[in-house]
Amino acid sequence: MSFNVENYLEDQTTGVVILYYKGNIDSDVINHVLDSVEDKMVQVNEHPKLRKKVYNVLVESLQNLYHHVDRVPEDFEDQSSERYALLIVKKVDSGYKIITGNFVRSENIEKLEERIKRINRSSHEEIKELYKFILNHQKISQKGGGGLGLVDIARKTGNKLEYSFKEYNTRYSFFYLNILVSEEESK
Amino acid sequence: MEPIIIEGTSKTPTVKFDSNEGVFEIKGRSIPENSVEFYKPLVDWLDVYKESPLTKTSVNIRLEYFNTSSSKCILDVFKKLEAIHKAKNEVEVNWYYEEDDEDMLEAGEDYESIIRVPFKMIEIVE
C-alpha cells in the first residue's frame, strides 16, 4: 500500500473544514489561502481578535512551509511540487485548527523535534523571552526564515504545539503539525 | 535626499520616509516571504539619513499584521533610529495598535525593551 499523507490525520469528522490544500506552496498559493480564509472569517463575522490570531498563525505556518520543507522523496506520487505540503484549516468548537504536513529528511527530524520540545516545555513568559532573544540575536537564515515562526505560533496561541512524525521510508518522514487557535485565548 | 514613497500591497506596507519632514511612516501589512528584499532599501536609506538627520525624527508604525521575518527587519530599522538618537538627536517611535490587539501591543513592547529610543504606544479606537 502506498503512503497516503491523509492516513495519519486525526479524526476528520470533528469540525468544519474551511480550507483544504495539498500540493506546492508558492507565493501565489500563500496569497490565495490567506485571502480565502480571511474572507471566510469575515463572512461569518468572526471576532476581530480571533480573526487576527488565526491570520497571523496561518501566515507563519505557510511561510514555515515555504522556507523549510524538504524535497519530496523520489518515489512520491507528486514530483512536480518543489515545496510539497498539506494544509487544512478547520473551524472547531473551541476555535480554529490549522494542520500542516510536510516531508522531513530523517537527519533533520531530531533538530526540529528538539525545537518543538523546547517550546512546549516553556511557560508563556519563557516563550516571550525566547522570542525576544531570537529576535535580537539571530540573523535571518539563507532560506529567509527568522527561526521565529514556531515560537511566534506558540506565543500567539498560548497552546502547546501538537505534532507527529510518520515514517515514509528510512530516509524520510512526514511531519504533521496541529495548531489550535482557541477562542478563549482571544477574549 | 530623495524621499522613499512606496505604495502598500496585500503583503507589503505603505512607506513614507521624507528627510525634509522628519516624519517617517510604515503602515499596513508586512508579510512578504522575502522581507529582507523589501526592507534593505529602507535600512540603507536610514544609513545615509543618520549622517545628517533633522534635530527631531518621528516614526509612525501602524501595522495591521507583520510576519516574523519582517520583525527582524523592523528591528534593523529601529537600530538605525537608535544610532540617530544616540548621536543626541531627538527620535520618537509612535507604535499604533488596534483596540484589543494585545499581540500588536506586546510586539511594540518587545521593541521598546530592546531599543533605546522613546516609544509611545497608541491605541487606535474605532
mmCIF file of N, CA, C and O in Angstrom, chain A residues 26-28 30-31 34-35 38 47-49 51-53 55-56 59-60 63 66-67 124 128 131-132 134-140 143-149 152 155-156 185 187, chain B residues 10-11 29-36 63-76 79 97-111 113-115 126:
data_model
loop_
_atom_site.group_PDB
_atom_site.id
_atom_site.type_symbol
_atom_site.label_atom_id
_atom_site.label_comp_id
_atom_site.label_asym_id
_atom_site.label_seq_id
_atom_site.Cartn_x
_atom_site.Cartn_y
_atom_site.Cartn_z
ATOM 1 N N ASP A 26 3.721 27.956 -3.034
ATOM 2 C CA ASP A 26 4.490 29.088 -3.550
ATOM 3 C C ASP A 26 3.789 30.380 -3.118
ATOM 4 O O ASP A 26 2.786 30.349 -2.408
ATOM 5 N N SER A 27 4.344 31.485 -3.553
ATOM 6 C CA SER A 27 3.854 32.774 -3.103
ATOM 7 C C SER A 27 2.370 32.979 -3.462
ATOM 8 O O SER A 27 1.588 33.492 -2.649
ATOM 9 N N ASP A 28 1.980 32.554 -4.659
ATOM 10 C CA ASP A 28 0.583 32.728 -5.082
ATOM 11 C C ASP A 28 -0.370 31.885 -4.242
ATOM 12 O O ASP A 28 -1.466 32.336 -3.902
ATOM 13 N N ILE A 30 0.113 30.972 -1.201
ATOM 14 C CA ILE A 30 0.037 31.628 0.113
ATOM 15 C C ILE A 30 -0.973 32.779 0.067
ATOM 16 O O ILE A 30 -1.855 32.875 0.926
ATOM 17 N N ASN A 31 -0.879 33.612 -0.970
ATOM 18 C CA ASN A 31 -1.839 34.735 -1.098
ATOM 19 C C ASN A 31 -3.273 34.219 -1.142
ATOM 20 O O ASN A 31 -4.163 34.752 -0.477
ATOM 21 N N LEU A 34 -4.491 32.799 2.241
ATOM 22 C CA LEU A 34 -4.726 33.868 3.221
ATOM 23 C C LEU A 34 -6.005 34.629 2.899
ATOM 24 O O LEU A 34 -6.837 34.868 3.778
ATOM 25 N N ASP A 35 -6.179 34.980 1.618
ATOM 26 C CA ASP A 35 -7.376 35.723 1.213
ATOM 27 C C ASP A 35 -8.627 34.914 1.488
ATOM 28 O O ASP A 35 -9.613 35.432 2.010
ATOM 29 N N GLU A 38 -9.338 34.488 5.230
ATOM 30 C CA GLU A 38 -9.744 35.779 5.795
ATOM 31 C C GLU A 38 -11.186 36.110 5.378
ATOM 32 O O GLU A 38 -12.009 36.498 6.214
ATOM 33 N N HIS A 47 -14.972 37.199 15.503
ATOM 34 C CA HIS A 47 -14.428 38.241 16.368
ATOM 35 C C HIS A 47 -13.061 38.699 15.840
ATOM 36 O O HIS A 47 -12.200 37.867 15.552
ATOM 37 N N PRO A 48 -12.857 40.040 15.697
ATOM 38 C CA PRO A 48 -11.613 40.524 15.091
ATOM 39 C C PRO A 48 -10.347 39.988 15.766
ATOM 40 O O PRO A 48 -9.346 39.735 15.095
ATOM 41 N N LYS A 49 -10.438 39.813 17.049
ATOM 42 C CA LYS A 49 -9.248 39.357 17.779
ATOM 43 C C LYS A 49 -8.870 37.926 17.378
ATOM 44 O O LYS A 49 -7.698 37.624 17.137
ATOM 45 N N ARG A 51 -9.857 36.469 14.608
ATOM 46 C CA ARG A 51 -9.543 36.549 13.184
ATOM 47 C C ARG A 51 -8.084 36.906 12.968
ATOM 48 O O ARG A 51 -7.383 36.314 12.164
ATOM 49 N N LYS A 52 -7.621 37.876 13.728
ATOM 50 C CA LYS A 52 -6.231 38.313 13.584
ATOM 51 C C LYS A 52 -5.253 37.232 14.009
ATOM 52 O O LYS A 52 -4.220 37.033 13.381
ATOM 53 N N LYS A 53 -5.594 36.559 15.101
ATOM 54 C CA LYS A 53 -4.714 35.492 15.573
ATOM 55 C C LYS A 53 -4.618 34.369 14.548
ATOM 56 O O LYS A 53 -3.536 33.884 14.242
ATOM 57 N N TYR A 55 -5.154 34.566 11.369
ATOM 58 C CA TYR A 55 -4.425 35.077 10.199
ATOM 59 C C TYR A 55 -2.919 35.053 10.445
ATOM 60 O O TYR A 55 -2.141 34.571 9.627
ATOM 61 N N ASN A 56 -2.521 35.560 11.599
ATOM 62 C CA ASN A 56 -1.099 35.582 11.944
ATOM 63 C C ASN A 56 -0.490 34.190 11.973
ATOM 64 O O ASN A 56 0.599 33.964 11.446
ATOM 65 N N VAL A 59 -0.165 32.792 8.490
ATOM 66 C CA VAL A 59 0.981 33.377 7.779
ATOM 67 C C VAL A 59 2.257 32.636 8.175
ATOM 68 O O VAL A 59 3.031 32.196 7.314
ATOM 69 N N GLU A 60 2.464 32.470 9.466
ATOM 70 C CA GLU A 60 3.690 31.818 9.923
ATOM 71 C C GLU A 60 3.755 30.351 9.498
ATOM 72 O O GLU A 60 4.812 29.861 9.113
ATOM 73 N N GLN A 63 4.519 30.238 5.779
ATOM 74 C CA GLN A 63 5.876 30.665 5.448
ATOM 75 C C GLN A 63 6.917 29.701 6.019
ATOM 76 O O GLN A 63 7.992 29.545 5.444
ATOM 77 N N TYR A 66 6.956 27.290 3.291
ATOM 78 C CA TYR A 66 7.627 27.900 2.138
ATOM 79 C C TYR A 66 9.151 27.882 2.290
ATOM 80 O O TYR A 66 9.890 27.569 1.378
ATOM 81 N N HIS A 67 9.614 28.207 3.490
ATOM 82 C CA HIS A 67 11.060 28.322 3.688
ATOM 83 C C HIS A 67 11.751 27.014 4.054
ATOM 84 O O HIS A 67 12.940 26.862 3.824
ATOM 85 N N HIS A 124 4.580 30.612 29.293
ATOM 86 C CA HIS A 124 4.275 31.727 28.396
ATOM 87 C C HIS A 124 5.340 32.829 28.504
ATOM 88 O O HIS A 124 5.785 33.385 27.500
ATOM 89 N N LYS A 128 7.952 34.250 25.612
ATOM 90 C CA LYS A 128 8.127 35.679 25.291
ATOM 91 C C LYS A 128 9.606 36.062 25.288
ATOM 92 O O LYS A 128 10.085 36.768 24.403
ATOM 93 N N TYR A 131 11.409 34.507 22.349
ATOM 94 C CA TYR A 131 11.103 35.257 21.132
ATOM 95 C C TYR A 131 12.012 36.486 21.033
ATOM 96 O O TYR A 131 12.632 36.758 20.017
ATOM 97 N N LYS A 132 12.080 37.204 22.138
ATOM 98 C CA LYS A 132 12.888 38.427 22.149
ATOM 99 C C LYS A 132 14.368 38.123 21.949
ATOM 100 O O LYS A 132 15.074 38.846 21.264
ATOM 101 N N ILE A 134 15.703 35.513 20.326
ATOM 102 C CA ILE A 134 15.972 35.144 18.929
ATOM 103 C C ILE A 134 15.871 36.388 18.030
ATOM 104 O O ILE A 134 16.705 36.612 17.159
ATOM 105 N N LEU A 135 14.868 37.217 18.298
ATOM 106 C CA LEU A 135 14.695 38.448 17.515
ATOM 107 C C LEU A 135 15.960 39.299 17.546
ATOM 108 O O LEU A 135 16.419 39.814 16.545
ATOM 109 N N ASN A 136 16.533 39.391 18.710
ATOM 110 C CA ASN A 136 17.658 40.293 18.903
ATOM 111 C C ASN A 136 19.013 39.683 18.548
ATOM 112 O O ASN A 136 19.971 40.407 18.290
ATOM 113 N N HIS A 137 19.107 38.355 18.544
ATOM 114 C CA HIS A 137 20.431 37.745 18.398
ATOM 115 C C HIS A 137 20.643 36.903 17.162
ATOM 116 O O HIS A 137 21.770 36.580 16.828
ATOM 117 N N GLN A 138 19.568 36.492 16.504
ATOM 118 C CA GLN A 138 19.765 35.586 15.386
ATOM 119 C C GLN A 138 19.570 36.288 14.054
ATOM 120 O O GLN A 138 18.605 37.014 13.868
ATOM 121 N N LYS A 139 20.489 36.044 13.157
ATOM 122 C CA LYS A 139 20.366 36.623 11.817
ATOM 123 C C LYS A 139 19.336 35.842 11.010
ATOM 124 O O LYS A 139 19.077 34.674 11.272
ATOM 125 N N ILE A 140 18.775 36.504 10.014
ATOM 126 C CA ILE A 140 17.847 35.805 9.125
ATOM 127 C C ILE A 140 18.638 34.778 8.312
ATOM 128 O O ILE A 140 19.700 35.079 7.791
ATOM 129 N N LYS A 143 17.694 30.799 3.937
ATOM 130 C CA LYS A 143 16.377 30.455 3.408
ATOM 131 C C LYS A 143 15.372 31.584 3.606
ATOM 132 O O LYS A 143 14.283 31.552 3.065
ATOM 133 N N GLY A 144 15.726 32.545 4.434
ATOM 134 C CA GLY A 144 14.827 33.683 4.613
ATOM 135 C C GLY A 144 14.013 33.597 5.883
ATOM 136 O O GLY A 144 13.296 34.512 6.240
ATOM 137 N N GLY A 145 14.095 32.461 6.566
ATOM 138 C CA GLY A 145 13.334 32.329 7.804
ATOM 139 C C GLY A 145 14.081 32.994 8.941
ATOM 140 O O GLY A 145 15.288 33.164 8.896
ATOM 141 N N GLY A 146 13.346 33.380 9.935
ATOM 142 C CA GLY A 146 13.993 34.041 11.055
ATOM 143 C C GLY A 146 14.176 33.129 12.253
ATOM 144 O O GLY A 146 14.719 33.522 13.265
ATOM 145 N N GLY A 147 13.706 31.884 12.136
ATOM 146 C CA GLY A 147 13.798 30.973 13.278
ATOM 147 C C GLY A 147 12.785 31.310 14.355
ATOM 148 O O GLY A 147 12.845 30.820 15.469
ATOM 149 N N LEU A 148 11.845 32.171 14.007
ATOM 150 C CA LEU A 148 10.883 32.657 14.996
ATOM 151 C C LEU A 148 9.480 32.103 14.801
ATOM 152 O O LEU A 148 8.648 32.235 15.684
ATOM 153 N N GLY A 149 9.248 31.476 13.661
ATOM 154 C CA GLY A 149 7.897 31.068 13.297
ATOM 155 C C GLY A 149 7.184 30.243 14.359
ATOM 156 O O GLY A 149 6.097 30.614 14.816
ATOM 157 N N ASP A 152 6.629 32.085 17.605
ATOM 158 C CA ASP A 152 5.550 33.058 17.465
ATOM 159 C C ASP A 152 4.179 32.380 17.516
ATOM 160 O O ASP A 152 3.250 32.890 18.149
ATOM 161 N N ARG A 155 3.474 31.445 21.025
ATOM 162 C CA ARG A 155 3.208 32.643 21.824
ATOM 163 C C ARG A 155 1.810 33.172 21.565
ATOM 164 O O ARG A 155 1.070 33.501 22.492
ATOM 165 N N LYS A 156 1.440 33.261 20.296
ATOM 166 C CA LYS A 156 0.147 33.861 19.964
ATOM 167 C C LYS A 156 -1.026 32.965 20.337
ATOM 168 O O LYS A 156 -2.085 33.445 20.698
ATOM 169 N N GLU A 185 -8.427 32.168 24.238
ATOM 170 C CA GLU A 185 -7.209 32.980 24.261
ATOM 171 C C GLU A 185 -7.466 34.359 23.650
ATOM 172 O O GLU A 185 -6.775 35.320 23.916
ATOM 173 N N LYS A 187 -10.254 36.194 23.902
ATOM 174 C CA LYS A 187 -11.294 37.013 24.509
ATOM 175 C C LYS A 187 -10.716 38.044 25.453
ATOM 176 O O LYS A 187 -9.605 37.904 25.914
ATOM 177 N N SER B 10 -1.027 43.868 -0.631
ATOM 178 C CA SER B 10 -1.627 42.991 0.382
ATOM 179 C C SER B 10 -0.568 42.336 1.256
ATOM 180 O O SER B 10 -0.858 41.794 2.302
ATOM 181 N N LYS B 11 0.682 42.390 0.808
ATOM 182 C CA LYS B 11 1.746 41.749 1.590
ATOM 183 C C LYS B 11 2.837 42.699 2.070
ATOM 184 O O LYS B 11 3.662 42.323 2.892
ATOM 185 N N ARG B 29 0.226 46.084 5.985
ATOM 186 C CA ARG B 29 0.599 44.698 6.242
ATOM 187 C C ARG B 29 2.025 44.441 5.798
ATOM 188 O O ARG B 29 2.410 44.864 4.707
ATOM 189 N N SER B 30 2.746 43.760 6.630
ATOM 190 C CA SER B 30 4.102 43.418 6.247
ATOM 191 C C SER B 30 4.303 41.915 6.412
ATOM 192 O O SER B 30 4.741 41.449 7.454
ATOM 193 N N ILE B 31 3.928 41.182 5.382
ATOM 194 C CA ILE B 31 4.015 39.718 5.481
ATOM 195 C C ILE B 31 4.649 39.094 4.232
ATOM 196 O O ILE B 31 4.228 38.019 3.792
ATOM 197 N N PRO B 32 5.667 39.743 3.643
ATOM 198 C CA PRO B 32 6.256 39.135 2.436
ATOM 199 C C PRO B 32 7.082 37.895 2.793
ATOM 200 O O PRO B 32 7.548 37.777 3.927
ATOM 201 N N GLU B 33 7.242 36.990 1.819
ATOM 202 C CA GLU B 33 8.105 35.828 2.072
ATOM 203 C C GLU B 33 9.541 36.293 2.231
ATOM 204 O O GLU B 33 10.286 35.780 3.042
ATOM 205 N N ASN B 34 9.912 37.253 1.397
ATOM 206 C CA ASN B 34 11.286 37.744 1.485
ATOM 207 C C ASN B 34 11.298 39.184 1.990
ATOM 208 O O ASN B 34 11.255 40.134 1.230
ATOM 209 N N SER B 35 11.370 39.324 3.293
ATOM 210 C CA SER B 35 11.261 40.665 3.848
ATOM 211 C C SER B 35 12.563 41.458 3.718
ATOM 212 O O SER B 35 12.540 42.680 3.659
ATOM 213 N N VAL B 36 13.691 40.756 3.640
ATOM 214 C CA VAL B 36 14.972 41.466 3.518
ATOM 215 C C VAL B 36 14.993 42.298 2.240
ATOM 216 O O VAL B 36 15.410 43.455 2.236
ATOM 217 N N LEU B 63 1.009 49.088 11.860
ATOM 218 C CA LEU B 63 0.892 47.828 11.130
ATOM 219 C C LEU B 63 -0.309 47.015 11.600
ATOM 220 O O LEU B 63 -0.582 46.931 12.800
ATOM 221 N N GLU B 64 -0.967 46.439 10.642
ATOM 222 C CA GLU B 64 -2.103 45.580 10.954
ATOM 223 C C GLU B 64 -1.609 44.161 11.214
ATOM 224 O O GLU B 64 -2.018 43.493 12.156
ATOM 225 N N TYR B 65 -0.703 43.701 10.358
ATOM 226 C CA TYR B 65 -0.075 42.398 10.515
ATOM 227 C C TYR B 65 1.389 42.526 10.160
ATOM 228 O O TYR B 65 1.733 43.258 9.239
ATOM 229 N N PHE B 66 2.239 41.790 10.845
ATOM 230 C CA PHE B 66 3.580 41.585 10.303
ATOM 231 C C PHE B 66 4.074 40.193 10.666
ATOM 232 O O PHE B 66 3.735 39.664 11.716
ATOM 233 N N ASN B 67 4.846 39.613 9.752
ATOM 234 C CA ASN B 67 5.328 38.256 9.980
ATOM 235 C C ASN B 67 6.664 38.288 10.721
ATOM 236 O O ASN B 67 7.261 39.353 10.915
ATOM 237 N N THR B 68 7.116 37.102 11.128
ATOM 238 C CA THR B 68 8.334 37.076 11.950
ATOM 239 C C THR B 68 9.577 37.492 11.160
ATOM 240 O O THR B 68 10.509 38.018 11.738
ATOM 241 N N SER B 69 9.569 37.253 9.847
ATOM 242 C CA SER B 69 10.774 37.675 9.131
ATOM 243 C C SER B 69 10.799 39.205 8.993
ATOM 244 O O SER B 69 11.861 39.818 9.036
ATOM 245 N N SER B 70 9.638 39.835 8.909
ATOM 246 C CA SER B 70 9.607 41.309 8.939
ATOM 247 C C SER B 70 10.051 41.828 10.301
ATOM 248 O O SER B 70 10.634 42.904 10.400
ATOM 249 N N SER B 71 9.752 41.057 11.352
ATOM 250 C CA SER B 71 10.053 41.556 12.693
ATOM 251 C C SER B 71 11.545 41.817 12.856
ATOM 252 O O SER B 71 11.949 42.761 13.521
ATOM 253 N N LYS B 72 12.353 40.974 12.212
ATOM 254 C CA LYS B 72 13.806 41.198 12.279
ATOM 255 C C LYS B 72 14.210 42.438 11.489
ATOM 256 O O LYS B 72 15.095 43.182 11.898
ATOM 257 N N CYS B 73 13.554 42.630 10.352
ATOM 258 C CA CYS B 73 13.885 43.785 9.517
ATOM 259 C C CYS B 73 13.461 45.082 10.201
ATOM 260 O O CYS B 73 14.154 46.094 10.117
ATOM 261 N N ILE B 74 12.322 45.040 10.869
ATOM 262 C CA ILE B 74 11.846 46.220 11.586
ATOM 263 C C ILE B 74 12.826 46.548 12.713
ATOM 264 O O ILE B 74 13.126 47.718 12.974
ATOM 265 N N LEU B 75 13.371 45.512 13.328
ATOM 266 C CA LEU B 75 14.388 45.746 14.356
ATOM 267 C C LEU B 75 15.611 46.460 13.750
ATOM 268 O O LEU B 75 16.176 47.368 14.360
ATOM 269 N N ASP B 76 15.979 46.067 12.532
ATOM 270 C CA ASP B 76 17.105 46.733 11.853
ATOM 271 C C ASP B 76 16.811 48.216 11.623
ATOM 272 O O ASP B 76 17.686 49.065 11.761
ATOM 273 N N LYS B 79 17.225 49.936 14.863
ATOM 274 C CA LYS B 79 18.629 50.066 15.265
ATOM 275 C C LYS B 79 19.272 51.301 14.633
ATOM 276 O O LYS B 79 20.116 51.952 15.244
ATOM 277 N N TYR B 97 -1.561 50.460 17.654
ATOM 278 C CA TYR B 97 -2.176 49.128 17.652
ATOM 279 C C TYR B 97 -3.683 49.284 17.759
ATOM 280 O O TYR B 97 -4.171 50.205 18.410
ATOM 281 N N GLU B 98 -4.384 48.385 17.097
ATOM 282 C CA GLU B 98 -5.844 48.480 17.121
ATOM 283 C C GLU B 98 -6.382 48.044 18.470
ATOM 284 O O GLU B 98 -5.804 47.202 19.144
ATOM 285 N N GLU B 99 -7.484 48.645 18.817
ATOM 286 C CA GLU B 99 -8.175 48.341 20.061
ATOM 287 C C GLU B 99 -8.205 46.825 20.287
ATOM 288 O O GLU B 99 -8.543 46.067 19.377
ATOM 289 N N ASP B 100 -7.853 46.411 21.468
ATOM 290 C CA ASP B 100 -7.895 44.969 21.815
ATOM 291 C C ASP B 100 -6.783 44.129 21.209
ATOM 292 O O ASP B 100 -6.714 42.941 21.463
ATOM 293 N N ASP B 101 -5.968 44.694 20.338
ATOM 294 C CA ASP B 101 -4.934 43.863 19.707
ATOM 295 C C ASP B 101 -3.714 43.790 20.617
ATOM 296 O O ASP B 101 -2.721 44.474 20.421
ATOM 297 N N GLU B 102 -3.831 42.918 21.621
ATOM 298 C CA GLU B 102 -2.749 42.792 22.600
ATOM 299 C C GLU B 102 -1.468 42.261 21.982
ATOM 300 O O GLU B 102 -0.372 42.596 22.427
ATOM 301 N N ASP B 103 -1.614 41.405 20.968
ATOM 302 C CA ASP B 103 -0.411 40.861 20.318
ATOM 303 C C ASP B 103 0.420 41.992 19.710
ATOM 304 O O ASP B 103 1.647 41.995 19.813
ATOM 305 N N MET B 104 -0.273 42.952 19.082
ATOM 306 C CA MET B 104 0.456 44.060 18.453
ATOM 307 C C MET B 104 1.058 44.994 19.510
ATOM 308 O O MET B 104 2.164 45.497 19.344
ATOM 309 N N LEU B 105 0.326 45.176 20.592
ATOM 310 C CA LEU B 105 0.866 45.987 21.695
ATOM 311 C C LEU B 105 2.113 45.317 22.275
ATOM 312 O O LEU B 105 3.150 45.956 22.472
ATOM 313 N N GLU B 106 2.021 44.022 22.509
ATOM 314 C CA GLU B 106 3.167 43.285 23.056
ATOM 315 C C GLU B 106 4.369 43.341 22.123
ATOM 316 O O GLU B 106 5.507 43.431 22.563
ATOM 317 N N ALA B 107 4.084 43.282 20.818
ATOM 318 C CA ALA B 107 5.179 43.346 19.841
ATOM 319 C C ALA B 107 5.903 44.693 19.973
ATOM 320 O O ALA B 107 7.137 44.761 19.928
ATOM 321 N N GLY B 108 5.114 45.759 20.159
ATOM 322 C CA GLY B 108 5.716 47.084 20.350
ATOM 323 C C GLY B 108 6.538 47.134 21.622
ATOM 324 O O GLY B 108 7.631 47.709 21.657
ATOM 325 N N GLU B 109 6.023 46.501 22.657
ATOM 326 C CA GLU B 109 6.745 46.490 23.930
ATOM 327 C C GLU B 109 8.053 45.696 23.839
ATOM 328 O O GLU B 109 9.031 46.024 24.504
ATOM 329 N N ASP B 110 8.037 44.647 23.011
ATOM 330 C CA ASP B 110 9.288 43.895 22.776
ATOM 331 C C ASP B 110 10.366 44.845 22.241
ATOM 332 O O ASP B 110 11.492 44.869 22.725
ATOM 333 N N TYR B 111 9.994 45.607 21.221
ATOM 334 C CA TYR B 111 10.972 46.522 20.618
ATOM 335 C C TYR B 111 11.406 47.586 21.618
ATOM 336 O O TYR B 111 12.577 47.937 21.707
ATOM 337 N N SER B 113 11.698 47.338 24.678
ATOM 338 C CA SER B 113 12.645 46.817 25.661
ATOM 339 C C SER B 113 14.025 46.544 25.063
ATOM 340 O O SER B 113 15.009 46.430 25.778
ATOM 341 N N ILE B 114 14.092 46.418 23.745
ATOM 342 C CA ILE B 114 15.382 46.124 23.101
ATOM 343 C C ILE B 114 16.086 47.404 22.646
ATOM 344 O O ILE B 114 17.296 47.545 22.745
ATOM 345 N N ILE B 115 15.289 48.362 22.163
ATOM 346 C CA ILE B 115 15.847 49.559 21.509
ATOM 347 C C ILE B 115 15.793 50.761 22.443
ATOM 348 O O ILE B 115 14.748 51.053 23.023
ATOM 349 N N GLU B 126 -11.790 52.705 17.244
ATOM 350 C CA GLU B 126 -12.673 52.956 16.093
ATOM 351 C C GLU B 126 -13.902 53.747 16.479
ATOM 352 O O GLU B 126 -14.447 53.561 17.544
#
